[in-house]
JSON list of C-alpha atoms in Angstrom, two decimals:
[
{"chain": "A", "resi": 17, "resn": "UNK", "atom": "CA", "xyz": [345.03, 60.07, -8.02]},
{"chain": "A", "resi": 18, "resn": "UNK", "atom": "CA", "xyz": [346.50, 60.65, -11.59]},
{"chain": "A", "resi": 19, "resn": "UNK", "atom": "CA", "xyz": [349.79, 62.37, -12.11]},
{"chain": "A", "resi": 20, "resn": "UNK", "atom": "CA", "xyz": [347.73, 65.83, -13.69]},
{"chain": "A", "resi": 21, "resn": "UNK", "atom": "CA", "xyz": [345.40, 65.91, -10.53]},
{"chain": "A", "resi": 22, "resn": "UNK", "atom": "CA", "xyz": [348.32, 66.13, -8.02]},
{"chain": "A", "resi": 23, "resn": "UNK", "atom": "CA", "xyz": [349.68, 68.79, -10.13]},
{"chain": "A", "resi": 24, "resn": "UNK", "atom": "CA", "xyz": [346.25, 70.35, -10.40]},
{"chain": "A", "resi": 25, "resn": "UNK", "atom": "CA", "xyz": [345.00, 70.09, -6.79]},
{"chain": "A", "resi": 26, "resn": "UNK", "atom": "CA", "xyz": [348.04, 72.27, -5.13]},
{"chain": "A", "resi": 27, "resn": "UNK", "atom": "CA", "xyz": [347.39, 75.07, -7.50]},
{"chain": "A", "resi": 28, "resn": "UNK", "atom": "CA", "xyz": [343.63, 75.47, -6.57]},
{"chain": "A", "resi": 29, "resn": "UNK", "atom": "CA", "xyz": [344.48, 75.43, -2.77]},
{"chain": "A", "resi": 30, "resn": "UNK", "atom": "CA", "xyz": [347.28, 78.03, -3.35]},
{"chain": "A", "resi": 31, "resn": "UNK", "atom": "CA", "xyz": [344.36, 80.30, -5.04]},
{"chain": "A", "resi": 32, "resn": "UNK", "atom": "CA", "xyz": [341.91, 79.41, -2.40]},
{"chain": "A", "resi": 33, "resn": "UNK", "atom": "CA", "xyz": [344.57, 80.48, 0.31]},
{"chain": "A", "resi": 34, "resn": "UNK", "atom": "CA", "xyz": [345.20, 82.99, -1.57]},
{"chain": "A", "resi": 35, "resn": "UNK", "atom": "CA", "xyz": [341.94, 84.75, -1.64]},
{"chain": "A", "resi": 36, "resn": "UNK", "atom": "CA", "xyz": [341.69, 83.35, 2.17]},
{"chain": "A", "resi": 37, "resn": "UNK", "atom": "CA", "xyz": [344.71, 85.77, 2.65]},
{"chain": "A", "resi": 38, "resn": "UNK", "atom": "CA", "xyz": [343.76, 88.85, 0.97]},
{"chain": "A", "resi": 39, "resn": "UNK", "atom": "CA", "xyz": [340.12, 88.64, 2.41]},
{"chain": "A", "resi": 40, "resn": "UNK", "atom": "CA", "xyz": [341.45, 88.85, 5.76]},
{"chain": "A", "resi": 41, "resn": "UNK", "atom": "CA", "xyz": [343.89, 91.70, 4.93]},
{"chain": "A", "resi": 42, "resn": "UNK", "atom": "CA", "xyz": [340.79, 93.93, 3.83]},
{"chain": "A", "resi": 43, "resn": "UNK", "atom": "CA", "xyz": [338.47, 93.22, 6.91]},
{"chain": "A", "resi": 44, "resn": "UNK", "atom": "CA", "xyz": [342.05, 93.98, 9.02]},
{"chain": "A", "resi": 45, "resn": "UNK", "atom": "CA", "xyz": [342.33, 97.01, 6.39]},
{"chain": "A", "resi": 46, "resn": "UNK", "atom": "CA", "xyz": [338.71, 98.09, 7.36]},
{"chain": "A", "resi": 47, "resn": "UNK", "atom": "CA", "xyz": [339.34, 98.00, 11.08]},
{"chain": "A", "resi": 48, "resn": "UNK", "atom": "CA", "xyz": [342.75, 99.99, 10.65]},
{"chain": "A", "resi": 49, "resn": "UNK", "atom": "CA", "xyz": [340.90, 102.99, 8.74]},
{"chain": "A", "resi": 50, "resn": "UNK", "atom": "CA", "xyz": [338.96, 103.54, 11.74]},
{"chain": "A", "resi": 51, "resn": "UNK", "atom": "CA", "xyz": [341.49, 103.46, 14.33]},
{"chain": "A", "resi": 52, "resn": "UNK", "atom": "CA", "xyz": [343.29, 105.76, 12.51]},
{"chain": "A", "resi": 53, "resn": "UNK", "atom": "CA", "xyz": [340.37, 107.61, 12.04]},
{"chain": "A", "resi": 54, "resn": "UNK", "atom": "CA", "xyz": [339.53, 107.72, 15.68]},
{"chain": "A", "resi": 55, "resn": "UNK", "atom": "CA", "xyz": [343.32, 109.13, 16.12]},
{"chain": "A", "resi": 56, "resn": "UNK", "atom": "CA", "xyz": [343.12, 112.08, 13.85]},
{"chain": "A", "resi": 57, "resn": "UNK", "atom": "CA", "xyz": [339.40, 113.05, 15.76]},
{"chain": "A", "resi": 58, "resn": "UNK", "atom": "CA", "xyz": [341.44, 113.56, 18.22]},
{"chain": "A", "resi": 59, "resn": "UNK", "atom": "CA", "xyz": [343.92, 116.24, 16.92]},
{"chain": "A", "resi": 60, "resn": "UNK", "atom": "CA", "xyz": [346.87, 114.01, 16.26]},
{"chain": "A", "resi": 61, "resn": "UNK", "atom": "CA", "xyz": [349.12, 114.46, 13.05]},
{"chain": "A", "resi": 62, "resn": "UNK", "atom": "CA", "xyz": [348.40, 111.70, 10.34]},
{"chain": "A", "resi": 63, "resn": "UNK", "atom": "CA", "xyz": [351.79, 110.28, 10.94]},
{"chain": "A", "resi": 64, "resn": "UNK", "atom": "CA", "xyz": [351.20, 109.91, 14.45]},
{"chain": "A", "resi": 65, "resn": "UNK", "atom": "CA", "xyz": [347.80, 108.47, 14.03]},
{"chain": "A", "resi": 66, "resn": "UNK", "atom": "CA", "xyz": [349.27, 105.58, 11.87]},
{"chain": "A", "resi": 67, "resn": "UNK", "atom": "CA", "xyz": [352.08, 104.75, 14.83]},
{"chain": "A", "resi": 68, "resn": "UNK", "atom": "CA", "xyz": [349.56, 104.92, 17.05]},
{"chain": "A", "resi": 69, "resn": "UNK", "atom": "CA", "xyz": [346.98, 102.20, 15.33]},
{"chain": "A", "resi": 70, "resn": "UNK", "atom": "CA", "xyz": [350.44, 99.97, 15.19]},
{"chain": "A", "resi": 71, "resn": "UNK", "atom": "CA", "xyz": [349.42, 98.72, 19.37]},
{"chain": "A", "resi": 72, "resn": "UNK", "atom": "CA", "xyz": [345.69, 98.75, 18.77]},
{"chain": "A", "resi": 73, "resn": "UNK", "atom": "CA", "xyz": [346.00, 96.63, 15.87]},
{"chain": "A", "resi": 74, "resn": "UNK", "atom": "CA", "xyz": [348.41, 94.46, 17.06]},
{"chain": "A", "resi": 75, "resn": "UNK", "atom": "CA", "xyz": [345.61, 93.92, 20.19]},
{"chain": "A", "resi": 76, "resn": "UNK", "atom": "CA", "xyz": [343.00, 93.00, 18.10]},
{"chain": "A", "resi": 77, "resn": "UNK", "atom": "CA", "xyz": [345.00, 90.68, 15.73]},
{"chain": "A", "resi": 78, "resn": "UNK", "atom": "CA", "xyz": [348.08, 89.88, 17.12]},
{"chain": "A", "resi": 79, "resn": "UNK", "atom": "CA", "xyz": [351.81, 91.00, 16.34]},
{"chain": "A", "resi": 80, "resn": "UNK", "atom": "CA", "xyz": [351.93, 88.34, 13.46]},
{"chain": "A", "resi": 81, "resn": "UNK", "atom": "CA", "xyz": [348.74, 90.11, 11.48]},
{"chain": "A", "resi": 82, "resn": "UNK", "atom": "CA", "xyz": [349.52, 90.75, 7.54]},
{"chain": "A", "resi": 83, "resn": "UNK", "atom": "CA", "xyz": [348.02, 94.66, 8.69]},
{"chain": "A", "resi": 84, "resn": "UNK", "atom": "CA", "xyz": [350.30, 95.13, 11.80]},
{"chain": "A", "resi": 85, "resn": "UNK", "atom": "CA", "xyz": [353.66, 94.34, 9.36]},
{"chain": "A", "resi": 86, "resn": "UNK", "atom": "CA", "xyz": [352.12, 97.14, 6.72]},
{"chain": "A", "resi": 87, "resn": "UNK", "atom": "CA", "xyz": [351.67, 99.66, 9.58]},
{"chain": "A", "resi": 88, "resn": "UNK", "atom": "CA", "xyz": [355.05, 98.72, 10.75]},
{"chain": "A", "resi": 89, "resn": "UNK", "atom": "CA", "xyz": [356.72, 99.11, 7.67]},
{"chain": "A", "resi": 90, "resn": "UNK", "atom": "CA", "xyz": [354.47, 102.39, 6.85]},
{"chain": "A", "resi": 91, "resn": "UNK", "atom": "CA", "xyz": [355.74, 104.09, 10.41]},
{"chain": "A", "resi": 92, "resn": "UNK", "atom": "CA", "xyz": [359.29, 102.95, 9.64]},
{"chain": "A", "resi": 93, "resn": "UNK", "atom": "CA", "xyz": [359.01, 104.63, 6.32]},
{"chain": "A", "resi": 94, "resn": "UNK", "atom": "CA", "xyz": [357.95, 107.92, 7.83]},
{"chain": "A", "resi": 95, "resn": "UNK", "atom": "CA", "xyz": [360.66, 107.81, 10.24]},
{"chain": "A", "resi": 96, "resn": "UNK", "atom": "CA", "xyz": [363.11, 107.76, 7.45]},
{"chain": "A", "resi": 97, "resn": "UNK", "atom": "CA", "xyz": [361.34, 111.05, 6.21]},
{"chain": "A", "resi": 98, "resn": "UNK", "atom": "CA", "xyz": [359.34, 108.96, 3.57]},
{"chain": "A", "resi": 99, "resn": "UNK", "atom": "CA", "xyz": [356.05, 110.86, 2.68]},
{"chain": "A", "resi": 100, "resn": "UNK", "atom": "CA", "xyz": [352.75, 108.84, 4.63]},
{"chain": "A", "resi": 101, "resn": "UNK", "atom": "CA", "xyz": [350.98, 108.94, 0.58]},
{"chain": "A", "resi": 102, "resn": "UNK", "atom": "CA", "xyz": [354.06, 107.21, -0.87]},
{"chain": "A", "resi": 103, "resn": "UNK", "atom": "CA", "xyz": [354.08, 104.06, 1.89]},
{"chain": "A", "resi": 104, "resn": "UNK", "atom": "CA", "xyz": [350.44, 103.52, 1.23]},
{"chain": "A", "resi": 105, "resn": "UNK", "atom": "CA", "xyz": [350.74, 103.27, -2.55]},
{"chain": "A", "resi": 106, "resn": "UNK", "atom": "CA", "xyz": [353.54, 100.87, -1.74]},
{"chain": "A", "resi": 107, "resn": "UNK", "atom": "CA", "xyz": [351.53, 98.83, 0.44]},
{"chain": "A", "resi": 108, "resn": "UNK", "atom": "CA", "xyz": [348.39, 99.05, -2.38]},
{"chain": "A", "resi": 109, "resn": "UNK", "atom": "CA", "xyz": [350.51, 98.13, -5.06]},
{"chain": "A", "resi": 110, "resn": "UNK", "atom": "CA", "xyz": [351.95, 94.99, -3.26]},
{"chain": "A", "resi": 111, "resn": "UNK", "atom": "CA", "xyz": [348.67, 94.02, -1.95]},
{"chain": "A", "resi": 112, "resn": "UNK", "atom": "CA", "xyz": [346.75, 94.24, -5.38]},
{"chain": "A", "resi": 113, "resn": "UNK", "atom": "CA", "xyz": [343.51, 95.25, -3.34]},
{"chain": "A", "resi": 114, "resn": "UNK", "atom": "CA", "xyz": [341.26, 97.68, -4.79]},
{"chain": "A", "resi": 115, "resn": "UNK", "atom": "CA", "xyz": [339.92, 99.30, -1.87]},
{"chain": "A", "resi": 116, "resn": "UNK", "atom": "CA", "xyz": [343.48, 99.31, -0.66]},
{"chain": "A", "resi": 117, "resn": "UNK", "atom": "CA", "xyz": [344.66, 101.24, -3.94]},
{"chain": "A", "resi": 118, "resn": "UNK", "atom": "CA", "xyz": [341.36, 103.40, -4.05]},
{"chain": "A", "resi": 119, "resn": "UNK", "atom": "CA", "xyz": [342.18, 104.63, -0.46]},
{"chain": "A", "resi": 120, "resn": "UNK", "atom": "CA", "xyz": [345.74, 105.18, -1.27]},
{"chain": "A", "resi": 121, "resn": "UNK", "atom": "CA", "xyz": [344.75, 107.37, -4.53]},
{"chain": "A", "resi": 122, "resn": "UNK", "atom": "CA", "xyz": [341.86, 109.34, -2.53]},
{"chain": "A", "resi": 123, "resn": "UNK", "atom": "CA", "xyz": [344.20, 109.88, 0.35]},
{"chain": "A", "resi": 124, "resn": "UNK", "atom": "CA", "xyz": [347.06, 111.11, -1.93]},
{"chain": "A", "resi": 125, "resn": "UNK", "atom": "CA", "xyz": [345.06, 113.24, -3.81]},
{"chain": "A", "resi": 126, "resn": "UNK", "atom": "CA", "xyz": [343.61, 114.60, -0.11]},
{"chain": "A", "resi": 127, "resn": "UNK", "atom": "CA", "xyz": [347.30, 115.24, 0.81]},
{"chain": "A", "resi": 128, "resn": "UNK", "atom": "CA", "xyz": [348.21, 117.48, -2.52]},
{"chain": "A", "resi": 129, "resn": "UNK", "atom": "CA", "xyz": [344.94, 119.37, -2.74]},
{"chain": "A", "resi": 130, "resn": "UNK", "atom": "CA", "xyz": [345.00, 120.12, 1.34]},
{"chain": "A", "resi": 131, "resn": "UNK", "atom": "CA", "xyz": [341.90, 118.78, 1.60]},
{"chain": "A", "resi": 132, "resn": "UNK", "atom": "CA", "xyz": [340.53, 117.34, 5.13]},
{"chain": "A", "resi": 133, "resn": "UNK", "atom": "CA", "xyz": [342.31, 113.83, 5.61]},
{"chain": "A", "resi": 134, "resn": "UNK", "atom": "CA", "xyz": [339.99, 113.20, 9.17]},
{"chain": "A", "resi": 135, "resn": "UNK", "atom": "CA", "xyz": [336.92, 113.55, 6.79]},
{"chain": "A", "resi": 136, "resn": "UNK", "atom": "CA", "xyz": [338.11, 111.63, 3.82]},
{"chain": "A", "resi": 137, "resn": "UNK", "atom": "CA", "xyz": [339.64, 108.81, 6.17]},
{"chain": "A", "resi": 138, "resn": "UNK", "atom": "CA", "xyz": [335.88, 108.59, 8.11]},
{"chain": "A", "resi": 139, "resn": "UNK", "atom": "CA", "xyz": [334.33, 108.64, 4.45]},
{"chain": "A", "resi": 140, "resn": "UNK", "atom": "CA", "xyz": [336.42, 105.87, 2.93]},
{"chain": "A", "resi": 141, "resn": "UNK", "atom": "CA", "xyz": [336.35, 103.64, 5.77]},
{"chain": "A", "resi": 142, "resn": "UNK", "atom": "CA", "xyz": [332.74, 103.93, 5.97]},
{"chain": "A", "resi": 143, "resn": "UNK", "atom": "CA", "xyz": [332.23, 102.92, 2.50]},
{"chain": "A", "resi": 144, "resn": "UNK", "atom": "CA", "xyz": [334.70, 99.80, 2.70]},
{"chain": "A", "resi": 145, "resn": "UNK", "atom": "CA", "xyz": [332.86, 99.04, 5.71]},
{"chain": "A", "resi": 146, "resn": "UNK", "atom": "CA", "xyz": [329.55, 99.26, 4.42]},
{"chain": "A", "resi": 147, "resn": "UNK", "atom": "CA", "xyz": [331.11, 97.00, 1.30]},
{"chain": "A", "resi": 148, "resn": "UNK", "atom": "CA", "xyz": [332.78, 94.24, 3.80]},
{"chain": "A", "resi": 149, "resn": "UNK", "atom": "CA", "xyz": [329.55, 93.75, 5.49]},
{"chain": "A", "resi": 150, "resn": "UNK", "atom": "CA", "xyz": [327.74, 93.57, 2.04]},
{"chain": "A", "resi": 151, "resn": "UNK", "atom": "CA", "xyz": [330.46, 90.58, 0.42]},
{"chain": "A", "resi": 152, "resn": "UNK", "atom": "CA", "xyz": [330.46, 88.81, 4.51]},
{"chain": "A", "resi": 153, "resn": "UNK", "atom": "CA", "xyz": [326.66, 88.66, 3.77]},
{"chain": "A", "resi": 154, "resn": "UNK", "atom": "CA", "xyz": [327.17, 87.31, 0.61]},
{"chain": "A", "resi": 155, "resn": "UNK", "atom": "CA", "xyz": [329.31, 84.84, 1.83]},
{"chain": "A", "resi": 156, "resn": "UNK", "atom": "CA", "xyz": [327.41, 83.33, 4.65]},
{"chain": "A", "resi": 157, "resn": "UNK", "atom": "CA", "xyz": [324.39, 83.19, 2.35]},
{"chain": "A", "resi": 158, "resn": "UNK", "atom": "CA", "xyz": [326.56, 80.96, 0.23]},
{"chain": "A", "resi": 159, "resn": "UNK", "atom": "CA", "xyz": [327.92, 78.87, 2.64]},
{"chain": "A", "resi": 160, "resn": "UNK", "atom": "CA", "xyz": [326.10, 75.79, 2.25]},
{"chain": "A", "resi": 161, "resn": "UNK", "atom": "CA", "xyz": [326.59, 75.76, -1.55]},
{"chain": "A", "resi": 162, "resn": "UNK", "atom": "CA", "xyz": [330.40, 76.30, -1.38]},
{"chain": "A", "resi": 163, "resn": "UNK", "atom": "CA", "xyz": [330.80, 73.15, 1.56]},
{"chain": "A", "resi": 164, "resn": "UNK", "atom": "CA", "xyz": [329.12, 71.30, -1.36]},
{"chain": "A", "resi": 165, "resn": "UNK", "atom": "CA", "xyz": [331.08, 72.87, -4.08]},
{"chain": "A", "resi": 166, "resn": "UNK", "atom": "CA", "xyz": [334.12, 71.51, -2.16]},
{"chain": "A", "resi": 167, "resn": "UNK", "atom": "CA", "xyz": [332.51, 68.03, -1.70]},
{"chain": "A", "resi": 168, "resn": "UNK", "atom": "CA", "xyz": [331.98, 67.35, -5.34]},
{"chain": "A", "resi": 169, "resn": "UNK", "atom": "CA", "xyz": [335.54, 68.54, -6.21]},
{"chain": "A", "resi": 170, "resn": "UNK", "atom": "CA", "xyz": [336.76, 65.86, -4.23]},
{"chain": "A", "resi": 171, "resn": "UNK", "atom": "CA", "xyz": [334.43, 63.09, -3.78]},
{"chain": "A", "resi": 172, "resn": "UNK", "atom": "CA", "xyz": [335.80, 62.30, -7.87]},
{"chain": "A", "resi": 173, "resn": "UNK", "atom": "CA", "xyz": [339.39, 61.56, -6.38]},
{"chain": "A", "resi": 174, "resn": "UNK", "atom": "CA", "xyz": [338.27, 60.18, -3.44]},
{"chain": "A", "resi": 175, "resn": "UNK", "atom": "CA", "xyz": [336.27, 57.08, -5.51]},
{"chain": "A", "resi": 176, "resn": "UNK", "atom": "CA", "xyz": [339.50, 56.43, -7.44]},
{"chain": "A", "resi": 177, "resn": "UNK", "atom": "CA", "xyz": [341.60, 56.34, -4.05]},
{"chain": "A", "resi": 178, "resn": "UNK", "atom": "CA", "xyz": [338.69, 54.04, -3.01]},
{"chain": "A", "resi": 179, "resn": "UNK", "atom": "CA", "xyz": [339.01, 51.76, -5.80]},
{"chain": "A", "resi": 180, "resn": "UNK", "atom": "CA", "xyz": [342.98, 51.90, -5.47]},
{"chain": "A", "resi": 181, "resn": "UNK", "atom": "CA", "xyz": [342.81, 50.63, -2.38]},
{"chain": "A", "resi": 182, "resn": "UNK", "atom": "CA", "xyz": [340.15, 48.31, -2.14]},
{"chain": "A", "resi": 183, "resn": "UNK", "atom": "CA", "xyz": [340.53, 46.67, -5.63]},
{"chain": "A", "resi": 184, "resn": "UNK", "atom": "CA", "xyz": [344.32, 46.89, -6.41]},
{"chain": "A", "resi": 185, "resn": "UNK", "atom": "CA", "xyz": [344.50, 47.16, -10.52]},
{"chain": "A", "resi": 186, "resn": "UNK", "atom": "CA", "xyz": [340.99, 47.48, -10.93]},
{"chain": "A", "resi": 187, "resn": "UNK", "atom": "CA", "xyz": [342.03, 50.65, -12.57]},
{"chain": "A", "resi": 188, "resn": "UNK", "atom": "CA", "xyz": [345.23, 49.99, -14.33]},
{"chain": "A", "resi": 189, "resn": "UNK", "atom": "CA", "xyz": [343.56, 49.66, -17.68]},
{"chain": "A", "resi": 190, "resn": "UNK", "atom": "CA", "xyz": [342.99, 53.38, -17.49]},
{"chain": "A", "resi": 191, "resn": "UNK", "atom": "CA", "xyz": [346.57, 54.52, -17.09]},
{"chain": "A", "resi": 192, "resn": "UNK", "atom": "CA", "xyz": [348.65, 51.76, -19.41]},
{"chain": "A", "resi": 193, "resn": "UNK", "atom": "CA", "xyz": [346.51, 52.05, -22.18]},
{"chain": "A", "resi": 194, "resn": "UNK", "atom": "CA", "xyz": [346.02, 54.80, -24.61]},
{"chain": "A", "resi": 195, "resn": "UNK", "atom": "CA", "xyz": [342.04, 54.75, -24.25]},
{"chain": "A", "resi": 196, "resn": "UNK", "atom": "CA", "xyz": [342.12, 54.84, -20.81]},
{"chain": "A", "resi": 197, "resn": "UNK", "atom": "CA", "xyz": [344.44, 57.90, -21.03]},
{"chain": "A", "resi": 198, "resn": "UNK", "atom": "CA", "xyz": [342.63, 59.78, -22.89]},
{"chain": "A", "resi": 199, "resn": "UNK", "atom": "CA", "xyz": [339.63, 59.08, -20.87]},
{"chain": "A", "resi": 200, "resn": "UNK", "atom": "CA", "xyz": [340.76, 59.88, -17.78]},
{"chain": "A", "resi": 201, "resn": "UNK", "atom": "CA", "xyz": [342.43, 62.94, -19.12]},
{"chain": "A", "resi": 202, "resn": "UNK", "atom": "CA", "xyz": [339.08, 64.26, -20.93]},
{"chain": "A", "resi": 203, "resn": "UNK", "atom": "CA", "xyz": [337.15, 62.86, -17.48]},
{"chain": "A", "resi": 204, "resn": "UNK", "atom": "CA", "xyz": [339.98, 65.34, -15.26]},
{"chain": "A", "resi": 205, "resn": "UNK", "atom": "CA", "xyz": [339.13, 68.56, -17.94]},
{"chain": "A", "resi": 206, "resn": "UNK", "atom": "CA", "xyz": [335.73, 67.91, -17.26]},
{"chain": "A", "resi": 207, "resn": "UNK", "atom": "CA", "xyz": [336.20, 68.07, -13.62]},
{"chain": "A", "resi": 208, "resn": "UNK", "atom": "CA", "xyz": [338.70, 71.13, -13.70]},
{"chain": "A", "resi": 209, "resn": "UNK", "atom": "CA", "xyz": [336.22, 73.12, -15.80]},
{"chain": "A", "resi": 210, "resn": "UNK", "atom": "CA", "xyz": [333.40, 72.28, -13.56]},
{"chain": "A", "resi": 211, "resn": "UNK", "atom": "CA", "xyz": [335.26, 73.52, -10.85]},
{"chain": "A", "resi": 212, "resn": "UNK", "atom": "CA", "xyz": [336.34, 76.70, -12.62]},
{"chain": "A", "resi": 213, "resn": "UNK", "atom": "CA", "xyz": [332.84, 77.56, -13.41]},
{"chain": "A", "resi": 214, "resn": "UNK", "atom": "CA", "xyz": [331.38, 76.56, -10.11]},
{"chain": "A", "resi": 215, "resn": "UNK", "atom": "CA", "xyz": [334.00, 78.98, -8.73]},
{"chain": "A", "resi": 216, "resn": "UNK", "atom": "CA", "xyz": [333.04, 81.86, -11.00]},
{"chain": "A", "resi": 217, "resn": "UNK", "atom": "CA", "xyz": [329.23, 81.62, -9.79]},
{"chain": "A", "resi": 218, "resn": "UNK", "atom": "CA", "xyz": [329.98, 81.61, -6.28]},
{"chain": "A", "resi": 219, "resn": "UNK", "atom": "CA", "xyz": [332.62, 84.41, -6.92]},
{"chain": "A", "resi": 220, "resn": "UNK", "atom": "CA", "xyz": [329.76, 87.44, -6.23]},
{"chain": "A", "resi": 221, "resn": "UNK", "atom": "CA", "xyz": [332.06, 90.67, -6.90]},
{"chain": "A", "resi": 222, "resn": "UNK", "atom": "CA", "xyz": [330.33, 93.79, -4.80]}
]
C-alpha cells in the first residue's frame, strides 16, 4: 500500500466512525425524548423527568451510552442550579446534531414564553421519530450498494498487497521511478474521488 493510502485510509474510517457515532447518539436521543416525555405525563417537574430517564436509559443502553453521560452531565448541571435550557444547548452545541440543536432552541424558547414543555417534548420527539425511521429506511434500502461501495474501495489495495506478496518487486518500477509516481499518485486521486462521490450518493439527507 503506498505511503498516501495509509495516510488516506485512517482518515476515511475516522469519518465513517464518526458518523457511526453520531447516528447512534440521535436514535439514543430519540428514545430519551420519550422517556422524558412519559415522565412529565405524569406530573413530574422537567428537572426531575430528566434524572429520572438517567436509569431507564442506562437499561436500555448501558451505563457506558454517549446519551446516559449527556443526561448525567445535564442532571449534574441542574443540581448546581444551572438552568435545564442552558445544559441542552451545551450538549447540542458539542454534539453538532441538528435535531439535537432544533430541540434545544424549541425547548428554550418553550421555557421563556411558558409555553407547555409536555406538549412540545411529545411533538418534537414525534417528529425526530418519524425522521429516524424515514433515514433507517433509507439505510437498509441501501445496504447492498454500500457493502459494495466498501468492496471496491478496497479490493484496489488489496491487488497491490497481492502482487507485493506474491511477486516481490513486480511493482517497484512504480515507486522508484518518476512515471510510476505519478501514476500511482493520479491512479490513488482517482480512487479517493471515486470514493468521495460514491459517498455523497449514498449520503440521502432527510
Amino acid at each position: 500500500m503506498t505511503p498516501p493510502a495509509l495516510i488516506a485510509f485512517p482518515l476515511m474510517r475516522r469519518k465513517a466512525l464518526k458518523e457511526k457515532r453520531l447516528w447512534e447518539l440521535t436514535v439514543q436521543f430519540k428514545e430519551a425524548i420519550w422517556i422524558v416525555s412519559g415522565f412529565l405525563s405524569a406530573g413530574m417537574s422537567v428537572e426531575n423527568a430528566f434524572e429520572m430517564s438517567v436509569p431507564e436509559l442506562m437499561k436500555l443502553y448501558g451505563r457506558e451510552a454517549m446519551i446516559v453521560k449527556e443526561f448525567q452531565a445535564i442532571v449534574r448541571g441542574v443540581k448546581l442550579n444551572k438552568p435545564v435550557e442552558a445544559m441542552l444547548n451545551d450538549f447540542a452545541r458539542r454534539s453538532s446534531l441538528p435535531d439535537i440543536r432544533n430541540f434545544a432552541e424549541v425547548f428554550s424558547i418553550a421555557k421563556r414564553s411558558g409555553g407547555s414543555l409536555k406538549d412540545i417534548i411529545e411533538r418534537t420527539g414525534r417528529i425526530i421519530r418519524d425522521k429516524t425511521a424515514v433515514t433507517e429506511e433509507i439505510k437498509n434500502m441501501t445496504a447492498s450498494k454500500r457493502y459494495e461501495q466498501n468492496i471496491m474501495n478496497i479490493l484496489p489495495f488489496g491487488i497491490i498487497i497481492y502482487i507485493n506478496m506474491t511477486s516481490n518487486g513486480f511493482l517497484d518500477v512504480m515507486y522508484e521511478s518518476f512515471t510510476g509516481r505519478l501514476i500511482m499518485t493520479v491512479c490513488l486521486m482517482l480512487i479517493a474521488g471515486s470514493y468521495i462521490i460514491s459517498q455523497k450518493i449514498l449520503d440521502i439527507k432527510v
